[in-house]
């Protein structure tokens, strides 16, 4: 059975001075530093961002977990840690099950290739064989509802169309654990309802969903338990309604602030 166990996990990113940094990058860095002030400390000759701090939790098979928190809370960083993109500076991460992550709509894609060609490319990126991917291709194509657009380059797609293709591919092979960032919300309401039905079917197979979002409505609809994060730490975890009630009282207004954290490393 699938499970995730985090034990006293901390993650730090060093910040080195770069005299050749462009004006644009300097302004972005300054903006990020202001929004993450509580997470920045000095270590030796350079500053470090404490992206995660002493995070411990257990996620069992069949659970639908939502990550909520304002910009800079650590939601996306935690997803990337679970996906194996980052390794913890301290603590341990134990994952039982095959993980598939929908964290970046472009990962594993070739914008100059067609939709059908990208189905094969993304399948290979996910560890599927060409034969397995070709077998899944018809059902993926049907779910996307993209029709003839699957014969044209992906660079011509809208964000919603690209999201449909990425979501359909990622959920076609039924991984044990699915990680999703909130770009999935780029879809229209009808497609989101269709996607939720697919997720419901996915979770009914005793697997795990971990979804990061700023939207209380989406989390209330999709998740059975929430983890509220702030400054890289867990503030509260529990049943969705209970966590949302407290979050909306204390933090929701701050979540409307603009997100200045567009460059790597992402810790939003």
CSV table of N, CA, C and O in Angstrom, one decimal, residues 41-95:
chain,number,residue,atom,x,y,z
A,41,UNK,N,18.3,33.3,6.8
A,41,UNK,CA,19.2,33.5,7.9
A,41,UNK,C,20.6,33.5,7.3
A,41,UNK,O,20.8,33.3,6.1
A,42,UNK,N,21.7,33.7,8.1
A,42,UNK,CA,23.0,33.7,7.6
A,42,UNK,C,23.8,32.5,8.1
A,42,UNK,O,23.7,32.1,9.3
A,43,UNK,N,24.5,31.9,7.2
A,43,UNK,CA,25.3,30.7,7.5
A,43,UNK,C,26.7,30.9,6.9
A,43,UNK,O,26.8,30.8,5.6
A,44,UNK,N,27.7,31.1,7.7
A,44,UNK,CA,29.0,31.3,7.1
A,44,UNK,C,29.1,32.6,6.4
A,44,UNK,O,28.7,33.7,6.9
A,45,UNK,N,29.6,32.6,5.1
A,45,UNK,CA,29.7,33.8,4.4
A,45,UNK,C,28.5,34.1,3.4
A,45,UNK,O,28.6,35.0,2.7
A,46,UNK,N,27.5,33.3,3.5
A,46,UNK,CA,26.4,33.5,2.6
A,46,UNK,C,25.0,33.3,3.4
A,46,UNK,O,25.0,32.7,4.4
A,47,UNK,N,24.0,33.9,2.8
A,47,UNK,CA,22.7,33.7,3.4
A,47,UNK,C,22.0,32.4,2.9
A,47,UNK,O,22.4,31.9,1.8
A,48,UNK,N,21.1,31.9,3.7
A,48,UNK,CA,20.4,30.7,3.3
A,48,UNK,C,18.9,30.9,3.4
A,48,UNK,O,18.4,31.6,4.3
A,49,UNK,N,18.1,30.3,2.5
A,49,UNK,CA,16.7,30.3,2.7
A,49,UNK,C,16.3,29.0,3.3
A,49,UNK,O,16.6,27.9,2.8
A,50,UNK,N,15.5,29.1,4.4
A,50,UNK,CA,15.0,27.9,5.1
A,50,UNK,C,13.7,27.6,4.4
A,50,UNK,O,12.6,28.0,4.9
A,51,UNK,N,13.7,26.8,3.4
A,51,UNK,CA,12.5,26.6,2.6
A,51,UNK,C,11.5,25.7,3.4
A,51,UNK,O,10.3,25.8,3.3
A,52,UNK,N,12.1,24.7,4.1
A,52,UNK,CA,11.3,23.8,4.9
A,52,UNK,C,12.0,23.7,6.3
A,52,UNK,O,13.2,23.6,6.3
A,53,UNK,N,11.2,23.6,7.3
A,53,UNK,CA,11.8,23.5,8.7
A,53,UNK,C,11.0,22.5,9.5
A,53,UNK,O,9.9,22.7,9.9
A,54,UNK,N,11.7,21.4,9.9
A,54,UNK,CA,11.2,20.4,10.8
A,54,UNK,C,9.8,19.9,10.4
A,54,UNK,O,8.9,19.9,11.3
A,55,UNK,N,9.6,19.5,9.2
A,55,UNK,CA,8.3,19.1,8.7
A,55,UNK,C,8.2,17.6,8.9
A,55,UNK,O,9.0,16.8,8.5
A,56,UNK,N,7.1,17.2,9.7
A,56,UNK,CA,6.8,15.8,9.9
A,56,UNK,C,5.4,15.5,9.6
A,56,UNK,O,4.5,16.3,10.1
A,57,UNK,N,5.1,14.5,8.9
A,57,UNK,CA,3.7,14.1,8.6
A,57,UNK,C,3.7,12.7,8.0
A,57,UNK,O,4.7,12.2,7.6
A,58,UNK,N,2.5,12.1,8.1
A,58,UNK,CA,2.3,10.7,7.5
A,58,UNK,C,1.1,10.8,6.6
A,58,UNK,O,0.0,11.3,7.0
A,59,UNK,N,1.2,10.3,5.4
A,59,UNK,CA,0.1,10.3,4.5
A,59,UNK,C,-0.2,8.8,4.1
A,59,UNK,O,0.7,8.1,3.6
A,60,UNK,N,-1.4,8.4,4.3
A,60,UNK,CA,-1.7,6.9,4.1
A,60,UNK,C,-2.3,6.7,2.7
A,60,UNK,O,-2.8,7.7,2.1
A,61,UNK,N,-2.4,5.5,2.3
A,61,UNK,CA,-3.0,5.2,1.0
A,61,UNK,C,-4.5,5.5,1.0
A,61,UNK,O,-5.1,5.4,2.0
A,62,UNK,N,-4.9,6.0,-0.1
A,62,UNK,CA,-6.3,6.4,-0.3
A,62,UNK,C,-6.6,7.8,0.2
A,62,UNK,O,-7.7,8.3,0.0
A,63,UNK,N,-5.6,8.6,0.7
A,63,UNK,CA,-5.9,9.9,1.1
A,63,UNK,C,-5.7,10.9,0.0
A,63,UNK,O,-4.9,10.8,-0.9
A,64,UNK,N,-6.5,12.0,0.1
A,64,UNK,CA,-6.4,13.2,-0.8
A,64,UNK,C,-6.0,14.4,0.0
A,64,UNK,O,-6.8,14.9,0.8
A,65,UNK,N,-4.7,14.7,-0.1
A,65,UNK,CA,-4.2,15.7,0.8
A,65,UNK,C,-4.0,17.1,0.1
A,65,UNK,O,-3.5,17.1,-1.1
A,66,UNK,N,-4.5,18.1,0.7
A,66,UNK,CA,-4.3,19.5,0.2
A,66,UNK,C,-3.3,20.2,0.9
A,66,UNK,O,-3.2,20.2,2.2
A,67,UNK,N,-2.4,21.0,0.2
A,67,UNK,CA,-1.4,21.9,0.9
A,67,UNK,C,-1.9,23.3,0.7
A,67,UNK,O,-2.2,23.7,-0.5
A,68,UNK,N,-2.1,24.0,1.7
A,68,UNK,CA,-2.6,25.4,1.6
A,68,UNK,C,-1.6,26.3,2.4
A,68,UNK,O,-1.0,25.9,3.4
A,69,UNK,N,-1.6,27.6,2.0
A,69,UNK,CA,-0.7,28.5,2.7
A,69,UNK,C,-0.5,29.7,1.7
A,69,UNK,O,-0.7,29.6,0.5
A,70,UNK,N,0.0,30.8,2.2
A,70,UNK,CA,0.3,32.0,1.4
A,70,UNK,C,1.5,31.8,0.6
A,70,UNK,O,2.2,30.8,0.7
A,71,UNK,N,1.8,32.7,-0.3
A,71,UNK,CA,3.0,32.6,-1.1
A,71,UNK,C,4.3,32.6,-0.2
A,71,UNK,O,4.4,33.4,0.7
A,72,UNK,N,5.2,31.7,-0.5
A,72,UNK,CA,6.4,31.5,0.3
A,72,UNK,C,6.2,30.6,1.5
A,72,UNK,O,7.1,30.4,2.3
A,73,UNK,N,5.0,29.9,1.5
A,73,UNK,CA,4.8,29.0,2.7
A,73,UNK,C,5.6,27.7,2.6
A,73,UNK,O,5.8,27.1,3.7
A,74,UNK,N,5.9,27.3,1.4
A,74,UNK,CA,6.7,26.0,1.3
A,74,UNK,C,5.9,24.9,0.6
A,74,UNK,O,6.4,23.8,0.5
A,75,UNK,N,4.7,25.2,0.0
A,75,UNK,CA,3.9,24.2,-0.6
A,75,UNK,C,4.6,23.6,-1.8
A,75,UNK,O,4.7,22.3,-1.9
A,76,UNK,N,5.0,24.4,-2.8
A,76,UNK,CA,5.7,23.9,-4.0
A,76,UNK,C,7.0,23.2,-3.7
A,76,UNK,O,7.3,22.2,-4.3
A,77,UNK,N,7.7,23.7,-2.7
A,77,UNK,CA,9.0,23.1,-2.3
A,77,UNK,C,8.7,21.7,-1.8
A,77,UNK,O,9.5,20.8,-2.1
A,78,UNK,N,7.7,21.5,-1.0
A,78,UNK,CA,7.3,20.2,-0.4
A,78,UNK,C,7.0,19.3,-1.5
A,78,UNK,O,7.4,18.1,-1.5
A,79,UNK,N,6.2,19.7,-2.5
A,79,UNK,CA,5.9,18.9,-3.6
A,79,UNK,C,7.1,18.4,-4.4
A,79,UNK,O,7.3,17.2,-4.8
A,80,UNK,N,8.1,19.3,-4.6
A,80,UNK,CA,9.3,19.0,-5.3
A,80,UNK,C,10.2,18.0,-4.5
A,80,UNK,O,10.9,17.2,-5.1
A,81,UNK,N,10.1,18.2,-3.2
A,81,UNK,CA,10.8,17.2,-2.3
A,81,UNK,C,10.2,15.8,-2.5
A,81,UNK,O,11.0,14.8,-2.6
A,82,UNK,N,8.9,15.7,-2.5
A,82,UNK,CA,8.2,14.4,-2.6
A,82,UNK,C,8.5,13.8,-4.0
A,82,UNK,O,8.5,12.6,-4.2
A,83,UNK,N,8.7,14.7,-5.0
A,83,UNK,CA,8.9,14.2,-6.4
A,83,UNK,C,10.4,13.8,-6.6
A,83,UNK,O,10.7,13.3,-7.6
A,84,UNK,N,11.2,14.1,-5.6
A,84,UNK,CA,12.6,13.7,-5.7
A,84,UNK,C,13.5,14.7,-6.4
A,84,UNK,O,14.7,14.5,-6.7
A,85,UNK,N,12.9,15.9,-6.7
A,85,UNK,CA,13.7,17.0,-7.3
A,85,UNK,C,14.7,17.6,-6.3
A,85,UNK,O,15.8,18.0,-6.7
A,86,UNK,N,14.2,17.7,-5.1
A,86,UNK,CA,15.1,18.2,-4.0
A,86,UNK,C,15.3,17.1,-3.0
A,86,UNK,O,14.5,16.2,-2.9
A,87,UNK,N,16.5,17.1,-2.3
A,87,UNK,CA,16.7,16.2,-1.2
A,87,UNK,C,16.8,17.0,0.1
A,87,UNK,O,17.3,18.2,0.1
A,88,UNK,N,16.3,16.4,1.2
A,88,UNK,CA,16.3,17.2,2.4
A,88,UNK,C,17.7,17.5,2.9
A,88,UNK,O,18.6,16.7,2.8
A,89,UNK,N,17.8,18.7,3.5
A,89,UNK,CA,19.1,19.0,4.2
A,89,UNK,C,19.2,18.2,5.5
A,89,UNK,O,20.3,17.8,5.9
A,90,UNK,N,18.1,18.1,6.2
A,90,UNK,CA,18.0,17.3,7.4
A,90,UNK,C,16.7,16.4,7.4
A,90,UNK,O,15.8,16.8,6.7
A,91,UNK,N,16.7,15.4,8.2
A,91,UNK,CA,15.5,14.5,8.3
A,91,UNK,C,15.4,13.5,7.2
A,91,UNK,O,16.4,13.3,6.4
A,92,UNK,N,14.3,12.8,7.1
A,92,UNK,CA,14.2,11.7,6.2
A,92,UNK,C,12.8,11.7,5.5
A,92,UNK,O,11.8,12.2,6.1
A,93,UNK,N,12.8,11.2,4.3
A,93,UNK,CA,11.6,11.1,3.5
A,93,UNK,C,11.5,9.6,3.0
A,93,UNK,O,12.4,9.1,2.4
A,94,UNK,N,10.4,9.0,3.4
A,94,UNK,CA,10.1,7.6,3.0
A,94,UNK,C,8.9,7.5,2.2
A,94,UNK,O,7.8,8.0,2.6
A,95,UNK,N,9.0,7.1,0.9
A,95,UNK,CA,7.9,7.0,0.0
A,95,UNK,C,7.7,5.5,-0.4
A,95,UNK,O,8.7,5.0,-1.0
